[in-house]
Coordinates of C-alpha atoms in Angstrom, one line a residue:
F247 CA -19.4 -8.7 2.5
L248 CA -22.0 -11.3 1.0
G249 CA -20.9 -14.5 -1.0
K250 CA -18.6 -17.4 -0.4
G251 CA -16.6 -17.2 -3.9
P252 CA -13.9 -15.2 -4.6
L253 CA -16.4 -12.6 -6.4
K254 CA -18.4 -11.3 -3.2
T255 CA -21.1 -8.3 -2.8
L256 CA -20.7 -5.3 -1.0
R257 CA -24.0 -3.7 0.3
L258 CA -24.0 -0.3 2.0
S259 CA -27.3 1.7 3.1
L260 CA -27.4 5.2 1.7
D261 CA -26.4 6.4 5.4
A262 CA -23.4 4.5 5.5
R263 CA -21.9 5.6 1.9
E264 CA -22.5 9.2 2.6
T265 CA -20.6 8.7 6.0
L266 CA -17.7 7.0 4.3
L267 CA -17.9 9.6 1.4
E268 CA -17.6 12.4 3.9
D269 CA -14.5 10.7 5.4
F270 CA -13.1 10.1 2.1
H271 CA -13.2 13.5 1.3
K272 CA -11.5 14.6 4.4
S273 CA -8.2 13.2 3.4
L274 CA -5.8 14.1 0.6
R275 CA -5.9 11.1 -1.7
A276 CA -4.1 10.4 -5.2
R277 CA -6.5 10.9 -8.2
N278 CA -6.1 7.4 -9.6
E279 CA -8.8 4.9 -10.9
M280 CA -8.9 2.7 -7.6
N281 CA -9.9 5.9 -5.7
R282 CA -12.2 7.2 -8.4
H283 CA -14.0 3.6 -8.6
W284 CA -14.7 3.8 -5.0
E285 CA -15.7 7.4 -4.9
R286 CA -18.3 6.6 -7.8
Y287 CA -19.6 3.7 -5.7
L288 CA -20.0 6.2 -2.9
K289 CA -21.8 8.7 -4.6
G290 CA -24.0 6.4 -6.7
G291 CA -27.5 5.4 -5.9
V292 CA -26.9 1.5 -6.1
P293 CA -26.4 0.0 -2.8
H294 CA -24.3 -2.8 -3.7
C295 CA -21.1 -3.5 -5.9
H296 CA -19.1 -6.6 -6.6
V297 CA -15.6 -6.6 -4.6
T298 CA -12.8 -9.3 -4.7
F299 CA -9.6 -9.7 -2.6
D300 CA -8.4 -12.0 -5.1
S301 CA -5.8 -10.8 -7.9
T302 CA -7.2 -13.3 -10.6
C303 CA -10.6 -12.7 -9.9
A304 CA -10.2 -8.9 -9.9
A305 CA -8.4 -9.6 -13.4
D306 CA -11.5 -11.5 -14.8
H307 CA -14.0 -9.1 -13.3
R308 CA -12.8 -5.6 -14.0
E309 CA -16.0 -4.1 -12.6
A310 CA -15.1 -5.3 -9.1
L311 CA -13.6 -3.3 -6.6
F312 CA -10.1 -4.9 -5.7
I313 CA -9.8 -4.6 -2.1
T314 CA -5.9 -4.6 -1.1
P315 CA -4.2 -3.1 1.8
L316 CA -3.7 0.2 -0.3
H317 CA -7.7 0.6 -1.1
P318 CA -9.2 3.4 0.3
I319 CA -12.0 1.4 2.3
V320 CA -9.0 -0.1 4.0
Q321 CA -7.2 2.9 4.8
Q322 CA -10.2 4.6 5.9
A323 CA -10.8 1.7 8.3
A324 CA -7.1 1.7 9.3
D325 CA -7.6 5.6 10.3
H326 CA -10.7 4.8 11.9
W327 CA -9.3 2.3 14.3
N328 CA -5.7 3.9 14.5
H329 CA -6.1 5.5 17.9
E330 CA -6.7 1.8 19.2
L331 CA -3.8 0.0 18.1
P332 CA -2.4 -2.5 18.5
V333 CA -5.5 -4.6 19.0
K334 CA -5.3 -7.3 21.2
C335 CA -6.1 -10.9 19.7
N336 CA -5.4 -14.3 21.1
L337 CA -5.6 -17.2 18.8
A338 CA -5.6 -20.9 18.7
I339 CA -4.3 -23.3 16.0
S340 CA -3.9 -27.1 15.8
T341 CA -0.6 -28.6 14.3
T342 CA 1.7 -31.0 14.5
E343 CA 4.7 -29.2 12.8
I344 CA 5.1 -26.7 15.6
P345 CA 5.7 -27.9 19.4
A346 CA 2.6 -27.3 21.5
G347 CA 2.6 -24.3 23.7
M348 CA 2.0 -20.4 23.8
Y349 CA 3.8 -18.1 21.4
P350 CA 3.6 -14.2 21.2
F351 CA 3.2 -12.5 18.2
L352 CA 3.3 -8.7 16.8
L353 CA 1.9 -7.7 13.2
Y354 CA 2.8 -4.8 11.9
T355 CA 2.0 -2.7 8.5
W356 CA 5.2 -1.5 6.7
E357 CA 4.3 1.3 4.5
Y358 CA 6.8 2.0 1.7
R359 CA 7.0 5.5 0.3
G360 CA 9.1 6.5 -2.9
T361 CA 8.7 5.3 -6.6
R362 CA 6.5 2.3 -5.8
P363 CA 4.2 2.9 -2.9
E364 CA 3.5 -0.4 -1.1
L365 CA 1.8 -1.7 1.9
K366 CA 2.9 -4.9 3.7
L367 CA 1.7 -6.9 6.5
I368 CA 4.8 -8.2 8.5
P369 CA 4.6 -10.6 11.3
F370 CA 6.9 -11.3 14.0
C371 CA 6.9 -14.3 16.4
T372 CA 9.3 -16.0 18.9
N373 CA 9.0 -19.4 16.7
E374 CA 10.4 -19.3 13.6
M375 CA 8.3 -21.5 11.4
L376 CA 5.1 -19.9 12.7
Q377 CA 6.4 -16.5 11.6
E378 CA 7.5 -17.8 8.0
E379 CA 3.8 -19.4 7.7
F380 CA 1.6 -17.0 9.9
F381 CA -0.8 -16.3 7.2
P382 CA -1.6 -19.6 6.3
Y383 CA -1.9 -20.8 9.9
L384 CA -4.2 -17.7 10.3
E385 CA -6.7 -19.1 8.2
S386 CA -7.3 -22.1 10.2
A387 CA -6.9 -20.3 13.5
V388 CA -10.0 -19.9 16.1
T389 CA -10.2 -17.8 19.0
G390 CA -7.9 -18.2 21.8
P391 CA -8.1 -18.4 25.8
E392 CA -8.1 -15.1 27.5
L393 CA -4.7 -14.9 29.6
A394 CA -3.7 -12.9 32.4
E395 CA -2.7 -9.5 31.8
E396 CA 0.8 -9.8 33.2
V397 CA 1.4 -12.8 31.1
N398 CA 0.1 -10.7 27.9
N399 CA 3.1 -8.3 28.5
Y400 CA 6.1 -10.0 29.4
A401 CA 7.3 -11.2 26.0
F402 CA 6.7 -8.5 23.6
D403 CA 9.9 -6.3 24.3
Q404 CA 11.5 -9.3 22.3
L405 CA 9.5 -8.9 19.9
E406 CA 9.9 -5.5 19.3
S407 CA 13.7 -5.4 19.3
M408 CA 13.6 -8.4 16.4
H409 CA 11.1 -5.9 14.5
H410 CA 13.6 -3.2 15.1
Q411 CA 16.5 -5.1 13.5
A412 CA 14.6 -6.3 10.5
F413 CA 13.0 -2.8 10.2
V414 CA 16.4 -1.0 10.0
V415 CA 17.9 -3.3 7.5
A416 CA 14.4 -3.2 5.5
R417 CA 14.7 0.7 5.4
K418 CA 18.0 0.9 4.3
E419 CA 17.5 -1.6 1.1
H420 CA 14.4 0.2 0.3
Q421 CA 15.8 3.6 0.3
H422 CA 19.0 2.2 -1.8
A423 CA 16.8 0.6 -3.9
T424 CA 14.7 3.7 -4.7
R425 CA 17.9 5.7 -5.5
L426 CA 19.2 3.0 -8.0
R427 CA 15.8 3.3 -9.7
C428 CA 15.5 6.9 -9.8
A429 CA 18.9 7.0 -11.0
S430 CA 18.0 5.1 -13.8
R431 CA 14.7 6.5 -14.5
R432 CA 16.8 10.1 -14.5
D433 CA 19.0 8.4 -17.3
S434 CA 16.1 7.2 -19.5
L435 CA 14.4 10.5 -19.2
E436 CA 17.3 12.5 -20.1
M437 CA 17.8 10.3 -23.2
S438 CA 14.2 10.4 -24.3
F439 CA 14.0 14.2 -23.8
R440 CA 17.5 14.8 -25.6
N441 CA 16.1 12.8 -28.7
L442 CA 12.7 14.6 -28.7
E443 CA 14.4 17.9 -28.5
S444 CA 16.7 17.1 -31.3
V445 CA 13.9 16.2 -33.5
L446 CA 11.9 19.4 -32.8
E447 CA 15.0 21.6 -33.1
E448 CA 15.7 20.1 -36.6
R449 CA 11.9 20.8 -37.4
L450 CA 12.2 24.2 -36.3
K451 CA 15.2 25.0 -38.3
A452 CA 13.7 23.5 -41.7
A453 CA 10.2 25.8 -41.0
N454 CA 9.5 28.8 -43.0
D455 CA 5.9 29.4 -41.8
A456 CA 5.5 31.6 -38.8
K457 CA 2.7 29.6 -37.4
I458 CA 4.5 26.4 -37.8
I459 CA 7.5 27.9 -36.3
R460 CA 5.5 29.4 -33.2
M461 CA 3.7 26.0 -32.9
I462 CA 7.2 24.1 -33.1
E463 CA 8.6 26.6 -30.3
G464 CA 5.6 26.0 -28.2
Q465 CA 5.9 22.1 -28.4
L466 CA 9.6 22.7 -27.2
Y467 CA 8.8 25.1 -24.1
N468 CA 6.2 22.5 -23.1
R469 CA 8.4 19.5 -23.5
R470 CA 11.2 21.2 -21.5
T471 CA 8.6 22.5 -18.8
D472 CA 7.4 18.7 -18.6
H473 CA 10.8 17.3 -18.4
Q474 CA 11.7 19.5 -15.6
K475 CA 8.8 18.5 -13.6
M476 CA 9.6 14.7 -14.3
L477 CA 13.0 15.3 -13.1
H478 CA 12.0 17.0 -10.0
S479 CA 9.3 14.3 -9.1
N480 CA 12.2 11.9 -9.7
E481 CA 14.8 13.4 -7.6
R482 CA 11.8 14.1 -4.7
A483 CA 11.2 10.5 -4.9
A484 CA 14.7 9.6 -4.2
A485 CA 15.0 12.0 -1.3
T486 CA 12.0 11.3 0.7
A487 CA 12.1 7.6 0.0
D488 CA 11.3 5.8 3.5
L489 CA 9.5 3.1 5.4
Y490 CA 6.9 3.6 8.1
A491 CA 6.0 0.8 10.4
N492 CA 2.8 0.6 12.6
P493 CA 2.0 -2.0 15.0
I494 CA -1.5 -3.2 14.6
V495 CA -2.4 -6.6 16.3
Q496 CA -0.5 -8.1 19.2
G497 CA -1.2 -11.3 21.0
W498 CA -0.6 -14.9 21.7
I499 CA -1.0 -18.0 19.4
V500 CA -1.8 -21.3 21.6
V501 CA -0.5 -24.1 19.3
R502 CA -2.2 -27.5 20.1
E503 CA -1.5 -30.9 19.2
G504 CA -3.5 -32.2 16.3

């Protein structure tokens, strides 16, 4: 990535783009604009493209790739490194807001599946403030010291327990919220379809020309088929809504006064 501002330039060689394109095609991915945009770049003959990690910049520069946790380049990187997760990483920060010391942390991805797919990064730490302000502190963090293996291992059971408790609650809330959204969407689909069906049936009653009758009958058939597909998709989203967690980074944050 080149550039210091929010709008950066990604430059990949032909070999790198071909490798990523081959990997991209190995997985079944949704045919949305984000994936199509990435595929066009990998297939194209231009080695560079604009990218951004900032939502405001993305809105101002529609031609740029907006890199989020759901972007295929992030997903491909995660798939590549998945067998080596969680990554071990020790960090150090300087602050007067948190007592000096060593604090273990675990960073998870939470993947929400349902009507609104989402991927979140969720940190857990034994210090409440450090956990709540994890990412702002991360911006000023530097590489921390190497610690003995036994020191690196003893404290993470507590964090895993903290994660499990939070995960169980979040999973139930997500499934409940998804069922409510699906119920509301089902009612909306039924109302919209009944109104459209009524209009088409009235037109069918008033039609005298055979071609017009066949056309309206075709429209009714198509609308009814589409309606059943949407209802099925909605029911499936409600039934399969779930939350998946994956630990991606674990380590220690050394807090120094200053």
